Structures are given as C-alpha cells and as structure tokens.
Amino acid sequence: GTLDSGAEDAVREGKNGYLVPPRDPQAAAAAALEILKSPELRKKFSKHSLQFAARMNWRGVAEHYLKIYWKLAPNR
C-alpha cells in the first residue's frame, strides 16, 4: 500500500504488508519483489491480514467506537 492513501488503516508496516511513498514505483516494486521472493514473508503477511480481517466486523467496530465515546463523555 501507499502512505497517505488510507491503506494505513489496514496495513501494519512489516507485519501484514509494506507501506511505500505515493508515486514511487521503485519503492513499490522493491516491496513487491521482497514479498514475492519470500514464502515465509507471504505466510506471515497472510496470517496477520486474515487476523485483521476477522476483527473488522460491524459488532467489533461498534464496540470500539462505543468505548471511545464513553471515555469522552462518561456521564452522558
């Protein structure tokens, strides 16, 4: 993914992918090649991406926002 594109919401640098500067094809190619060359890295990124996706459901997102709202306005 690229930085400043929204990909940062889902991509954790080095954990489930790489974030490269926008409009930098060399950086994107280098990241892609690193992933393609390493079965271990692909397995790691896949595992962590699936874990992230499993947490992204409406119930989990709603509970996350409710916790934030209660911290901001506990007496309301």
Coordinates of C-alpha atoms in Angstrom, one line a residue:
G1 CA 0.0 0.0 0.0
T2 CA 1.0 3.6 -0.2
L3 CA 1.2 6.1 2.5
D4 CA -1.4 8.9 2.8
S5 CA -3.9 6.7 0.8
G6 CA -6.0 5.2 3.6
A7 CA -4.0 1.9 3.4
E8 CA -2.5 2.7 6.7
D9 CA -5.9 1.7 8.3
A10 CA -5.3 -1.9 7.3
V11 CA -1.6 -2.3 6.6
R12 CA 0.8 -2.6 9.6
E13 CA 4.3 -2.0 8.2
G14 CA 6.3 -5.2 8.2
K15 CA 3.5 -7.2 10.0
N16 CA 1.0 -7.7 7.2
G17 CA 2.4 -5.6 4.4
Y18 CA 4.5 -2.7 3.4
L19 CA 3.7 1.0 3.0
V20 CA 5.6 2.9 0.4
P21 CA 5.6 6.6 -0.5
P22 CA 3.0 7.7 -3.0
R23 CA 4.0 7.9 -6.7
D24 CA 7.2 5.9 -6.0
P25 CA 7.2 3.0 -8.4
Q26 CA 10.7 1.9 -7.4
A27 CA 9.7 1.6 -3.8
A28 CA 6.5 -0.3 -4.7
A29 CA 8.5 -2.7 -7.0
A30 CA 11.1 -3.3 -4.3
A31 CA 8.4 -4.1 -1.7
A32 CA 6.6 -6.4 -4.1
L33 CA 9.8 -8.2 -5.1
E34 CA 10.7 -8.8 -1.4
I35 CA 7.3 -10.3 -0.8
L36 CA 7.4 -12.4 -4.0
K37 CA 10.9 -13.8 -3.1
S38 CA 10.0 -14.9 0.4
P39 CA 7.4 -17.7 1.1
E40 CA 7.9 -17.1 4.8
L41 CA 7.1 -13.4 4.5
R42 CA 4.0 -14.1 2.4
K43 CA 2.8 -16.6 5.0
K44 CA 3.4 -14.1 7.8
F45 CA 1.6 -11.3 5.9
S46 CA -1.3 -13.6 5.0
K47 CA -1.7 -14.8 8.6
H48 CA -1.7 -11.2 10.0
S49 CA -4.0 -9.9 7.3
L50 CA -6.5 -12.7 8.0
Q51 CA -6.4 -11.9 11.7
F52 CA -7.0 -8.2 10.9
A53 CA -9.9 -9.0 8.6
A54 CA -11.5 -11.3 11.2
R55 CA -11.6 -8.3 13.7
M56 CA -13.2 -6.0 11.1
N57 CA -16.9 -6.6 11.6
W58 CA -19.7 -4.3 12.5
R59 CA -20.0 -5.5 16.0
G60 CA -16.3 -5.1 16.8
V61 CA -16.2 -1.7 15.1
A62 CA -19.3 -0.5 17.0
E63 CA -17.8 -1.7 20.3
H64 CA -14.6 0.1 19.6
Y65 CA -16.4 3.4 18.9
L66 CA -18.6 3.0 22.0
K67 CA -15.5 2.6 24.2
I68 CA -14.2 5.9 22.7
Y69 CA -17.5 7.7 23.2
W70 CA -17.8 6.5 26.8
K71 CA -14.3 7.8 27.5
L72 CA -15.1 11.2 26.0
A73 CA -18.4 11.6 27.7
P74 CA -18.7 9.1 30.6
N75 CA -21.6 10.9 32.3
R76 CA -23.9 11.1 29.3

